[in-house]
CSV table of C-alpha atoms in Angstrom, one decimal:
chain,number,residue,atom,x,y,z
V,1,UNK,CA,49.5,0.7,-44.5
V,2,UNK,CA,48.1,-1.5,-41.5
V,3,UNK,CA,46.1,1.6,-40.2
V,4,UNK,CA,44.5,2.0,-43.6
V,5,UNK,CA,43.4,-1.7,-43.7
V,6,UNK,CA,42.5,-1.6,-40.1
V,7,UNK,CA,40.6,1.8,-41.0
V,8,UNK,CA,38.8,-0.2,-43.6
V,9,UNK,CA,38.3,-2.9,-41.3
V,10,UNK,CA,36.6,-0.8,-38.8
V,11,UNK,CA,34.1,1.2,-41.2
V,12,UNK,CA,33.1,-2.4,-42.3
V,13,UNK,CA,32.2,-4.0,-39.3
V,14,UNK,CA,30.4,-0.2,-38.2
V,15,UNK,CA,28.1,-0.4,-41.4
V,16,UNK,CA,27.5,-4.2,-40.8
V,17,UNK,CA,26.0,-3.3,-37.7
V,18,UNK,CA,24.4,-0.3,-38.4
V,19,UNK,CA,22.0,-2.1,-40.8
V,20,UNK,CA,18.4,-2.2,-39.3
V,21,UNK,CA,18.1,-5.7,-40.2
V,22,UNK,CA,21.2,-6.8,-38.6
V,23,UNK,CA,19.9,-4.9,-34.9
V,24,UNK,CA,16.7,-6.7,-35.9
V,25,UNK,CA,18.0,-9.9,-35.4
V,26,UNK,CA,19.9,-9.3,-32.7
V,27,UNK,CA,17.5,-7.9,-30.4
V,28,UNK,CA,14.9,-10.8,-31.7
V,29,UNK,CA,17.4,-13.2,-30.6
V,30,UNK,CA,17.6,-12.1,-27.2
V,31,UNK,CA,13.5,-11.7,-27.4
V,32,UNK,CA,13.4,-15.5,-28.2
V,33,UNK,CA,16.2,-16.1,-25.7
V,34,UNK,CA,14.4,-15.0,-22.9
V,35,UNK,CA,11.0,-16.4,-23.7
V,36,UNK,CA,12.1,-20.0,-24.4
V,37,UNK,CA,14.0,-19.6,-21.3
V,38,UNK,CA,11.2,-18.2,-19.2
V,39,UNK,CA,9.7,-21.1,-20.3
V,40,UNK,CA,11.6,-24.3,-20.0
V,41,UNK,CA,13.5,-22.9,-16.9
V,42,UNK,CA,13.5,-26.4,-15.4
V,43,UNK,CA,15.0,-28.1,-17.8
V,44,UNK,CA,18.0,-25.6,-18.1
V,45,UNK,CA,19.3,-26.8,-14.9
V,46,UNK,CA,22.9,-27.7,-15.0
V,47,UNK,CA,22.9,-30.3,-12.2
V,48,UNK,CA,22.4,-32.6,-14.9
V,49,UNK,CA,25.8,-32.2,-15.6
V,50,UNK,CA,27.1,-34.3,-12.4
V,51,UNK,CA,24.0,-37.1,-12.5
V,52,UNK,CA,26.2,-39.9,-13.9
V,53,UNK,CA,23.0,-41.7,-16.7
V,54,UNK,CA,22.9,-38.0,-18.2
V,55,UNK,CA,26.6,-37.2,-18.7
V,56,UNK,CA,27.1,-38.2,-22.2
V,57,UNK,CA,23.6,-37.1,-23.3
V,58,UNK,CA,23.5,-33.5,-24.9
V,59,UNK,CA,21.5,-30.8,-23.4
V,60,UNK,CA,20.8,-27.2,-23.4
V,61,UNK,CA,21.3,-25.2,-20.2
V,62,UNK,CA,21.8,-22.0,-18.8
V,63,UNK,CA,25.6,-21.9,-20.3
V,64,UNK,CA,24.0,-21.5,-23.8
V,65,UNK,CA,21.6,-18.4,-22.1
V,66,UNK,CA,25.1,-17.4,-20.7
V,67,UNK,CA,26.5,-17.3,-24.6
V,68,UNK,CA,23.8,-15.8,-26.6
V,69,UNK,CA,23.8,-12.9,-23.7
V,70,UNK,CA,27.6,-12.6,-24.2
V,71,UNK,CA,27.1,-12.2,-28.5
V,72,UNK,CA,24.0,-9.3,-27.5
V,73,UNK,CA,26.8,-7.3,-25.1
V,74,UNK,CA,29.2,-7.7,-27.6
V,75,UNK,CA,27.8,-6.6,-30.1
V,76,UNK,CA,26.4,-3.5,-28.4
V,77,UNK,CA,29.8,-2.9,-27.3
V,78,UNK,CA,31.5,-2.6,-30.7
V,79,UNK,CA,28.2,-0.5,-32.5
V,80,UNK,CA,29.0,3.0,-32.7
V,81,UNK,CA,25.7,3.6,-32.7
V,82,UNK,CA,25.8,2.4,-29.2
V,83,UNK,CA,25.9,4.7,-26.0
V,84,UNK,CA,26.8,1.5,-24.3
V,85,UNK,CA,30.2,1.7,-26.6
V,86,UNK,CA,30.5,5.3,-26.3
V,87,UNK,CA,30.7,5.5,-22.7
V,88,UNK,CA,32.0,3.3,-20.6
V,89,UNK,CA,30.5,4.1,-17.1
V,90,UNK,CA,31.6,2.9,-13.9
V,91,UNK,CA,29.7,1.0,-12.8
V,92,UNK,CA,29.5,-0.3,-8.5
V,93,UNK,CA,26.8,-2.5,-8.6
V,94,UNK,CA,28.3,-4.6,-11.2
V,95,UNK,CA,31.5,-5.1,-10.0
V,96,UNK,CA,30.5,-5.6,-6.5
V,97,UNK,CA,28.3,-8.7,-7.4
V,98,UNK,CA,31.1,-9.8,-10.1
V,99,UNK,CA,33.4,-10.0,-7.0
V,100,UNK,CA,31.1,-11.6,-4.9
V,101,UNK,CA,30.1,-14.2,-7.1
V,102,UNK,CA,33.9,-15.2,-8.1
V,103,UNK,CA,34.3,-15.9,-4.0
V,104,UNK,CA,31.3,-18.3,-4.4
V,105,UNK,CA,32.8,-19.8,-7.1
V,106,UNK,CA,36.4,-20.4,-5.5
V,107,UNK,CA,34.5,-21.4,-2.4
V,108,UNK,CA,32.0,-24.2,-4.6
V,109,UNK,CA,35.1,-25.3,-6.3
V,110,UNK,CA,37.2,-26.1,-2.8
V,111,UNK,CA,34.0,-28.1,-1.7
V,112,UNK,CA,33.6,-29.5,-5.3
V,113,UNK,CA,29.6,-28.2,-6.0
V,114,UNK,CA,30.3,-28.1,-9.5
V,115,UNK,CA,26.8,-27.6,-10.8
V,116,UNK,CA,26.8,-24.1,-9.1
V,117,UNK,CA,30.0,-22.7,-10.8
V,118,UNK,CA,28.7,-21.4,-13.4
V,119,UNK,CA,26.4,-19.5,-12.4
V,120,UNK,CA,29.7,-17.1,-11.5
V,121,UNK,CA,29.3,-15.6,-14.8
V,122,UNK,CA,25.7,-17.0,-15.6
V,123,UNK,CA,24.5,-14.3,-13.2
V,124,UNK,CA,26.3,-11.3,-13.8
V,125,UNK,CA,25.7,-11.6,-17.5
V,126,UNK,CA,22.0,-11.5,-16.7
V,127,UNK,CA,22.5,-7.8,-15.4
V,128,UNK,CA,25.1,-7.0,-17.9
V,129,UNK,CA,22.8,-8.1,-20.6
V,130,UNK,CA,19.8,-6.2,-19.5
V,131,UNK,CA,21.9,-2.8,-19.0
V,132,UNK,CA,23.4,-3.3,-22.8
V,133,UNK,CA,20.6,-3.6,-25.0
V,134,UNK,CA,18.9,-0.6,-24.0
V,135,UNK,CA,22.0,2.2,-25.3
V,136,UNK,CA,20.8,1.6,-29.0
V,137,UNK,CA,18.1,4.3,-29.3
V,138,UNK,CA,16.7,6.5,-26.9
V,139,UNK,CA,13.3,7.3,-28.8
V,140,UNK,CA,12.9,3.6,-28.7
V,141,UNK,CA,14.5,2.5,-25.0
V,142,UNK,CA,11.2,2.4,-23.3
V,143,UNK,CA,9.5,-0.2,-26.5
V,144,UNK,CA,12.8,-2.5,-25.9
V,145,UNK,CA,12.2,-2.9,-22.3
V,146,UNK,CA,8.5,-3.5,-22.3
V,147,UNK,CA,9.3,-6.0,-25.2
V,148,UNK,CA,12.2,-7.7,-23.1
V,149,UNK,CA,9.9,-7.7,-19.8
V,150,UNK,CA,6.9,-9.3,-21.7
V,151,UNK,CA,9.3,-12.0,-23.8
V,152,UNK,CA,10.0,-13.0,-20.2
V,153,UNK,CA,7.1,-12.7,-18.5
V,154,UNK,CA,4.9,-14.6,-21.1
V,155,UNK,CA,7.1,-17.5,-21.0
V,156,UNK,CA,7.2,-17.8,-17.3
V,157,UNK,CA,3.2,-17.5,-16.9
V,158,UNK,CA,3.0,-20.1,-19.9
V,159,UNK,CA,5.1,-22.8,-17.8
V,160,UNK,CA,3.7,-21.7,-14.2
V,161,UNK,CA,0.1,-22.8,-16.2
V,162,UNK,CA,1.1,-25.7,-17.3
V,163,UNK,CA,2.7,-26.7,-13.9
V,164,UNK,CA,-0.4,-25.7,-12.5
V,165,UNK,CA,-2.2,-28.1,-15.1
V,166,UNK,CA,0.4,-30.9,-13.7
V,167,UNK,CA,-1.6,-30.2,-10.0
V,168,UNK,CA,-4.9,-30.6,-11.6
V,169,UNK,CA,-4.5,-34.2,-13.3
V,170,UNK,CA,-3.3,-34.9,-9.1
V,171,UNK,CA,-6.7,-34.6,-8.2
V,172,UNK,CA,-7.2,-37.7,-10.0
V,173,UNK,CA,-5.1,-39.7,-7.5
V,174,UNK,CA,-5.4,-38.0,-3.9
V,175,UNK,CA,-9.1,-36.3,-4.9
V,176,UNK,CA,-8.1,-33.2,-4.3
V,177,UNK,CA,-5.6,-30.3,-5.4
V,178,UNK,CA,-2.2,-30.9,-3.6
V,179,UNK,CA,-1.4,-26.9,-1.5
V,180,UNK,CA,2.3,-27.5,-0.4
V,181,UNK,CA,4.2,-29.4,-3.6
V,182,UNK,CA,3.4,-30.8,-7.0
V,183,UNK,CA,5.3,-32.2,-9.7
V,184,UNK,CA,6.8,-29.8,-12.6
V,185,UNK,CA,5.6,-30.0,-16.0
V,186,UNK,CA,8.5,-30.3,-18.1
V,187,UNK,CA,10.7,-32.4,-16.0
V,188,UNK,CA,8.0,-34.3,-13.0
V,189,UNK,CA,10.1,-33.0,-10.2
V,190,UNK,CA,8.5,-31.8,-6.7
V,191,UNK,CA,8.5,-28.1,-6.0
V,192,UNK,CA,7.0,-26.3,-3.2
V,193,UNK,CA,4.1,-24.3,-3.7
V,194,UNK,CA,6.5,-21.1,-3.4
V,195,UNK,CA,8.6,-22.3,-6.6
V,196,UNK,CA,5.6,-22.5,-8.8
V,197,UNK,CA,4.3,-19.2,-7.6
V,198,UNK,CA,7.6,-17.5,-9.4
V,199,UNK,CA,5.8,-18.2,-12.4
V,200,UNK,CA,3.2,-15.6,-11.9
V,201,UNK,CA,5.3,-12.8,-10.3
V,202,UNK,CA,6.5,-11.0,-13.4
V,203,UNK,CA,3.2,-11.1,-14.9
V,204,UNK,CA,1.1,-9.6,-11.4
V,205,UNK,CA,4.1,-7.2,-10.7
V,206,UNK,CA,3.6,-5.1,-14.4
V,207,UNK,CA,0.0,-4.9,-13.9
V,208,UNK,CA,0.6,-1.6,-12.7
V,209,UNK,CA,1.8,-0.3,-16.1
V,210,UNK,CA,-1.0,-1.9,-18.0
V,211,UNK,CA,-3.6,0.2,-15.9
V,212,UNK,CA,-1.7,3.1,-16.7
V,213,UNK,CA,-1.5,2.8,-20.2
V,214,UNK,CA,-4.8,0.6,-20.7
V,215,UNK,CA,-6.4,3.7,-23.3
V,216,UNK,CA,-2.9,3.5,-25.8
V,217,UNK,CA,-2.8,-0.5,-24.8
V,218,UNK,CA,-5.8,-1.9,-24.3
V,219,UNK,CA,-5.2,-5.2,-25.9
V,220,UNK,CA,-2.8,-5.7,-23.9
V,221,UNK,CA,-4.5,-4.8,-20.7
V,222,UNK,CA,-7.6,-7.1,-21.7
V,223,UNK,CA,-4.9,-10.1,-22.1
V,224,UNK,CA,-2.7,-9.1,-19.0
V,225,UNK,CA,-6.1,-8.8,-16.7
V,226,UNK,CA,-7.2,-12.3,-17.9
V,227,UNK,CA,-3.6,-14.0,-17.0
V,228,UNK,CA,-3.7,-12.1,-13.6
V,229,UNK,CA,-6.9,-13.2,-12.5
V,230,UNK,CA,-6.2,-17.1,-13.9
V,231,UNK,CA,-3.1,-16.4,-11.2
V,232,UNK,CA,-5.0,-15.0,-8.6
V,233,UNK,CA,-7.4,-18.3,-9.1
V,234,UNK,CA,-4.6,-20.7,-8.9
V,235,UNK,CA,-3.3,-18.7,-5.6
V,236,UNK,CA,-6.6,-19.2,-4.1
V,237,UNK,CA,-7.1,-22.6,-5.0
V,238,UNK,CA,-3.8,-23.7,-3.4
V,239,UNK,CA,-3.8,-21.3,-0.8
V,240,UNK,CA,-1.1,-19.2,-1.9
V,241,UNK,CA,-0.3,-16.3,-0.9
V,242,UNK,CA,2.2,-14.7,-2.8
V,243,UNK,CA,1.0,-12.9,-5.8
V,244,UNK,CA,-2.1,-11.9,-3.8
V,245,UNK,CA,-0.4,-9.8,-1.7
V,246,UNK,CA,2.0,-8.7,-4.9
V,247,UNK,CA,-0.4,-7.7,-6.6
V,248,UNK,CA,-2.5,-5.7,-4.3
V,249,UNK,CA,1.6,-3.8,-3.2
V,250,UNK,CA,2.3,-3.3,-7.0
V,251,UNK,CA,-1.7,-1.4,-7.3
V,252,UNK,CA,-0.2,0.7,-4.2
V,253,UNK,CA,3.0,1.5,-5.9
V,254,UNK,CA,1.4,3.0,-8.7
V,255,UNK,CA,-1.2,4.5,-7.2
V,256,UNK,CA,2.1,6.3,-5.2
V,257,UNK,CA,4.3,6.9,-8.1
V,258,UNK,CA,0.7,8.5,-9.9
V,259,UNK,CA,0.2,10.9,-7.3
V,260,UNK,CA,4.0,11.5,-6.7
V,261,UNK,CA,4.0,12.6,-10.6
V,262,UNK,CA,0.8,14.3,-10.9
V,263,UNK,CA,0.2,15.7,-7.5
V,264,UNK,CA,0.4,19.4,-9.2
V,265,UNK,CA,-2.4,18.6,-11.2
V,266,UNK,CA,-4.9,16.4,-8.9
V,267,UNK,CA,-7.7,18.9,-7.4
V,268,UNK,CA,-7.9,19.9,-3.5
V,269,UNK,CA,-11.0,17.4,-3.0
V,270,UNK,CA,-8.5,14.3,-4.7
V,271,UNK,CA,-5.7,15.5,-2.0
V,272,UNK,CA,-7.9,15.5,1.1
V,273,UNK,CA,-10.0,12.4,0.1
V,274,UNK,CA,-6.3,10.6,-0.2
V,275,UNK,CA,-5.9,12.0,3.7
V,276,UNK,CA,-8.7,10.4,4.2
V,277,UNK,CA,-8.3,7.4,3.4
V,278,UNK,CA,-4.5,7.3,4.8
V,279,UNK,CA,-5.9,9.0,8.6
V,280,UNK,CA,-8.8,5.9,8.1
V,281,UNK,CA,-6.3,3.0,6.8
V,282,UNK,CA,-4.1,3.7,10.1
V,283,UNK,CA,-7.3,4.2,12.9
V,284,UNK,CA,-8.1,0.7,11.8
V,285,UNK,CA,-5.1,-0.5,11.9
V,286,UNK,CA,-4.4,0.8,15.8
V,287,UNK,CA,-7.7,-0.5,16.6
V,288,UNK,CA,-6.9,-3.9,15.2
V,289,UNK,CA,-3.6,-3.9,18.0
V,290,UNK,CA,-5.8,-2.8,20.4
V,291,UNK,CA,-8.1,-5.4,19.9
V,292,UNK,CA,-5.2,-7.8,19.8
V,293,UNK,CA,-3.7,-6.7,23.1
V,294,UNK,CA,-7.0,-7.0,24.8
V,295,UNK,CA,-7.8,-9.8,23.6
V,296,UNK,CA,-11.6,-8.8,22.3
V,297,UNK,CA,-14.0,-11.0,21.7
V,298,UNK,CA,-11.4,-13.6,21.3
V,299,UNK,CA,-9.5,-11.8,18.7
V,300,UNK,CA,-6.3,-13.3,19.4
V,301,UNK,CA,-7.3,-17.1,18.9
V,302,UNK,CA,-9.2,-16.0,15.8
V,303,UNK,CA,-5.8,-14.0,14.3
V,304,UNK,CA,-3.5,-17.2,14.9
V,305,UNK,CA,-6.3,-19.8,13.5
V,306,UNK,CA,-6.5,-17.4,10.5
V,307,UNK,CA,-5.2,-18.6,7.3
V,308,UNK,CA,-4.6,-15.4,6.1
V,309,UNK,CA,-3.9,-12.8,9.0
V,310,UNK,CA,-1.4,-15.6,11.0
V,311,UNK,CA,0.4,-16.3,7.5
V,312,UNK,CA,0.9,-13.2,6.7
V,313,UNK,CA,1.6,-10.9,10.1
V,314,UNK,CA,3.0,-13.8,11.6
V,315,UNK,CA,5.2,-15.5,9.1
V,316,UNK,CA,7.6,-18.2,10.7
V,317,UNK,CA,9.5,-16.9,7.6
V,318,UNK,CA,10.1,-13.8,9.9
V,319,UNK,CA,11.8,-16.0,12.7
V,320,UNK,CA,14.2,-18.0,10.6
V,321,UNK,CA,15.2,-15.2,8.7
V,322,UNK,CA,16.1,-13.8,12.4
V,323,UNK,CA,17.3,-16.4,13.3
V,324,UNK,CA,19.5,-16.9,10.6
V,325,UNK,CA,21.1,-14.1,10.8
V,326,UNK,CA,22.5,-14.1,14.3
V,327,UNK,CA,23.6,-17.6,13.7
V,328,UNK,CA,25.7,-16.0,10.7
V,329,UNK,CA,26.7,-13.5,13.1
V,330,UNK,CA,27.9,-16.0,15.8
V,331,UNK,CA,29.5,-18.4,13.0
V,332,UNK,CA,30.9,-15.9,10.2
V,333,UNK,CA,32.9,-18.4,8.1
V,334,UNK,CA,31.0,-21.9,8.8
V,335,UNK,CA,27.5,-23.4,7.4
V,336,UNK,CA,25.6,-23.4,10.8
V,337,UNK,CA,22.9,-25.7,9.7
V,338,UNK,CA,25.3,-28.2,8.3
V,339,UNK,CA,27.9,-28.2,11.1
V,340,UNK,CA,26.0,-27.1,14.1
V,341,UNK,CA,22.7,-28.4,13.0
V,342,UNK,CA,21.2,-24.9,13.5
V,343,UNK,CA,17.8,-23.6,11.5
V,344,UNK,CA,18.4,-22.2,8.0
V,345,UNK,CA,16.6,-18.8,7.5
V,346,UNK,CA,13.9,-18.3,4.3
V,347,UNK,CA,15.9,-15.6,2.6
V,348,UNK,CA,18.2,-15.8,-0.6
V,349,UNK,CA,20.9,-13.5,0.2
V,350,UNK,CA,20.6,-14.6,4.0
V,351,UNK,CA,21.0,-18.4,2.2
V,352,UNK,CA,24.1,-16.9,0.1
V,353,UNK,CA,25.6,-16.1,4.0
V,354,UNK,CA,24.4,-19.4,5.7
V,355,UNK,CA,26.5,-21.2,2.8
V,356,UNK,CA,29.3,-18.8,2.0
V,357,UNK,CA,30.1,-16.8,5.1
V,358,UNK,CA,29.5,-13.4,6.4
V,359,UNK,CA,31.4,-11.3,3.3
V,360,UNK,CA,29.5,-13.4,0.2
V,361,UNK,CA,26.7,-11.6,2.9
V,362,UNK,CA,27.9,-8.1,3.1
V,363,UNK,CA,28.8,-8.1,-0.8
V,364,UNK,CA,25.0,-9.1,-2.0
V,365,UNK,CA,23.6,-6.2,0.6
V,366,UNK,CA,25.6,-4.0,-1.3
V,367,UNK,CA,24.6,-4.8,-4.3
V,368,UNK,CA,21.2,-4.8,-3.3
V,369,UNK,CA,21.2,-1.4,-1.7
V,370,UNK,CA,22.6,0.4,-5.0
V,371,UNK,CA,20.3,-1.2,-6.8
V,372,UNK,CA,17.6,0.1,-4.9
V,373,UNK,CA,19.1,3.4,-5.1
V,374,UNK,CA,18.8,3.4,-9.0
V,375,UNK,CA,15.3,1.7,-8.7
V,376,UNK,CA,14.3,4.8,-6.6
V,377,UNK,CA,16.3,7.2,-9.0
V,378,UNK,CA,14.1,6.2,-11.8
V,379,UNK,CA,10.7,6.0,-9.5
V,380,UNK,CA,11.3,9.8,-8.6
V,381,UNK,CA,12.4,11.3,-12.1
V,382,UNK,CA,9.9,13.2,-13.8
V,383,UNK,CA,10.6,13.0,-17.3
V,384,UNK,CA,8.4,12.3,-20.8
V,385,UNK,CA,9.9,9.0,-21.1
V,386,UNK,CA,10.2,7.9,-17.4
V,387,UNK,CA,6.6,6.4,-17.3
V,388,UNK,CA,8.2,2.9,-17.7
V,389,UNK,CA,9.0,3.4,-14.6
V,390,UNK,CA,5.4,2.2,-13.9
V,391,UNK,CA,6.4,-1.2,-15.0
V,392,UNK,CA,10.2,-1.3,-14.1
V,393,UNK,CA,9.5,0.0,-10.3
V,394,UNK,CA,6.7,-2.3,-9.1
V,395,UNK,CA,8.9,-5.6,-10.7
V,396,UNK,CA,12.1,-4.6,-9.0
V,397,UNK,CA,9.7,-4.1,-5.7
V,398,UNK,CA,7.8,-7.4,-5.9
V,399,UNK,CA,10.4,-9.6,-7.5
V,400,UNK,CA,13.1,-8.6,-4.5
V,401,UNK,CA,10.6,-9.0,-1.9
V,402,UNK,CA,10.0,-12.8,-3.6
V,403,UNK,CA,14.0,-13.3,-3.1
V,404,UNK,CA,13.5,-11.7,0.7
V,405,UNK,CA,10.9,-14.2,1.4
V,406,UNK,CA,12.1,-17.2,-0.4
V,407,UNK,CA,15.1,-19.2,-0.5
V,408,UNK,CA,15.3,-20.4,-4.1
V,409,UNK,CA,17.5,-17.7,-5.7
V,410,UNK,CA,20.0,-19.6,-4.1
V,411,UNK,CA,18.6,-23.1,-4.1
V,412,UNK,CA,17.8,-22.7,-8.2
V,413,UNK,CA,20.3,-19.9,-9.2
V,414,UNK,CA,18.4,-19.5,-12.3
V,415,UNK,CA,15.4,-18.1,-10.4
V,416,UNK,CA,17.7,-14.8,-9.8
V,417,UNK,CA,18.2,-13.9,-12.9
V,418,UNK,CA,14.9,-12.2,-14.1
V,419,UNK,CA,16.1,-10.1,-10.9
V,420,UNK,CA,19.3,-9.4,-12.1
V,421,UNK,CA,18.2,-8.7,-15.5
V,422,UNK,CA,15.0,-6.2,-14.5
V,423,UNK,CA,18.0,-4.4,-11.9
V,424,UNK,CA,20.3,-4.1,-15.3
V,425,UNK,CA,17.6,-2.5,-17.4
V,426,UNK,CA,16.9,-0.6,-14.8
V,427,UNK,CA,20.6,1.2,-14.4
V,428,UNK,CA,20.9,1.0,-18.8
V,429,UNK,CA,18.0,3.3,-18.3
V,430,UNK,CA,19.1,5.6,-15.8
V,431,UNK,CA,22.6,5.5,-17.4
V,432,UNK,CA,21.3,6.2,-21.0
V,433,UNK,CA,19.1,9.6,-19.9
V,434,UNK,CA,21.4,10.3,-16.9
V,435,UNK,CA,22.5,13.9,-18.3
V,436,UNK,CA,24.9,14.6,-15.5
V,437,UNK,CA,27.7,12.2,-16.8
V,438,UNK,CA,28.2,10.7,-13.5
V,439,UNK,CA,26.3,7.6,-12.8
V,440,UNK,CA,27.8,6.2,-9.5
């Protein structure tokens, strides 16, 4: 009798949730998720939590983000018509950073930082989430993500605008526009020039897939080229140069991953012009050392005094990052810049090691190597539907390199999770058309 019921039970809940209207509003709740917090990112911070005039106010943080992701996996988990609950996969890269982020948590709770605890399942959901959603449809999968990307995207161009705004009503006290820190929109904090540049990442890295598809989309490549060149702009004006140089790698990726997918078709004249241009691109480029090493015409004073050439060959980022790491190497298990007074280095998961150790180290490379492996897997496949790869490829390039050049994945925890999520949408893809069974 309790089998029949439970039979009953079951065929309920599966028509409940096969109802279009039901999905509906479940996907546009994630959608709306993701765009409000794109949006108000700063002022989903949970430090509040332990500032002692804000304790018994209520507020709306990254734990509610945390929730509403939980209710989307869940309820892709229990829908039969779910590949997601069909097939549970093995999955590597997300028990790797699942492990690794509970040692940070056991760690921040023996040194009591309990505004970063959270984030031990805050972040892992954020990959989770973005593999689930994906296993409802296949003739639909590449619509969700491009919907997801953009409900994300939008919101954190909207609020890297108006923080750029913030800079311009400066110029009313100092006279000009401040280059190294300004205050936030929402909450009239200082960030660093590098913070506010986050905003625009998403938006320059997908440019890619809007030139590719500008004849089936060209409203939204007329929108997306206005919004990248207002970035662009603000980059200039405070001499950023960030989304510059993302932009101009994610036109290279695409141009690659173009060639690489069409190379059977593109005519003998296209091929050697593309020589060309590659035998040209490195001549210059060995000339330019030459130059350097010689000291020509006073090249060398004119490369260090250049805003661009010095900042971007020469990075000091590259020396602490160095730095960093053989003073993780020398003190495995101890902060070095807080016990030994050493410099910090400029990377997040370098930043993870400075604060956690050596292994919190070693587990986030891991993770980060298999999820370049599946960002390659989908770059190199060849299907009808893999052209979202044109969009998914260049993000997971540019925003990775962003966590490889700045610390604030670690700093504002909440900055890694567009990563997180764009690497989980990433493997629901390659899981979902995978026709081998075997995903890991």
């Amino acid at each position: 009798m309790g089998n029949f019921y439970d039979n009953i039970n079951k065929l309920h809940i599966n028509r409940v949730l096969k109802l279009n209207k039901m999905e509906r509003f479940v996907f546009s709740v994630l959608c709306a998720t993701l765009f409000t917090s794109g949006l108000c990112h700063w002022l989903l911070d949970l430090s509040y939590k332990y500032i002692p005039t804000q304790v018994s106010s209520l507020h709306v943080d990254f734990q509610w983000v945390f929730w509403i992701s939980l209710f989307v996996v869940l309820y892709y988990s229990i829908n039969s018509n779910s590949k997601f609950s069909k097939r549970l996969q093995i999955d590597i890269p997300f028990l790797i950073i699942v492990q690794t982020l509970f040692l940070c948590g056991v760690l921040d709770y023996q040194k009591e930082r309990y505004a970063t605890i959270p984030y031990t399942w805050i972040l892992p959901m954020a990959y989770l989430c973005g593999k689930a959603v994906l296993t409802y449809d296949s003739s639909t999968i590449n619509k969700r993500i491009l919907m997801l990307y953009f409900s994300l995207a939008v919101g954190m161009f909207l609020v890297g605008v108006l923080d750029f705004e913030g800079n311009m009503q400066e110029v009313k006290e100092y006279g000009t526009l401040l280059t190294e820190e300004w205050e936030g929109f929402w909450t009239g904090e200082w960030q660093n020039r590098c913070t506010m540049e986050f905003g625009g990442v998403l938006i320059t890295s997908a440019y890619g897939y809007t030139l590719y598809n500008r004849k089936k989309r060209w409203g939204l490549f007329f929108l997306h080229s206005i919004a990248l060149v207002l970035i662009i702009i603000f980059d200039i004006l405070v001499t950023g140069k960030e989304n510059i140089i993302l932009f101009l790698m994610t036109i290279v990726l695409t141009i690659i991953l173009y060639m690489y997918d069409n190379w059977n078709h593109v005519s003998l004249t296209i091929k050697k012009a593309l020589l060309y241009v590659l035998l040209g691109m490195t001549v210059i480029f060995l000339v330019l050392v030459f130059i350097y090493y010689i000291d020509f015409a006073n090249f060398r004073e004119i490369y260090w005094n250049g805003e661009w050439l010095s900042g971007v060959f020469s990075n000091v980022r590259f020396s602490m990052d160095w730095n960093g790491f053989k003073s993780m190497i020398k003190y495995p298990l101890s902060d070095y810049e807080l016990e030994y007074g050493l410099e910090p280095p400029h990377s997040m998961v370098l930043e993870y090691g400075r604060v956690y150790g050596i292994t919190v180290f070693i587990g986030l490379s891991l993770f980060r190597i298999l999820t370049i492996k599946d960002a390659f897997v989908l770059a190199l496949d060849r299907k009808l539907n893999s052209t979202i790869k044109y969009l998914l490829f260049p993000a997971f390039t540019c925003v990775n390199l962003y966590y490889s050049m700045e610390p604030n994945g670690h700093a504002l925890r909440y900055i890694w999770m567009p990563g997180l999520f764009i690497s989980g949408m990433i493997r629901g893809w390659y899981e979902y058309n995978n026709t081998m069974g075997r995903t890991y």
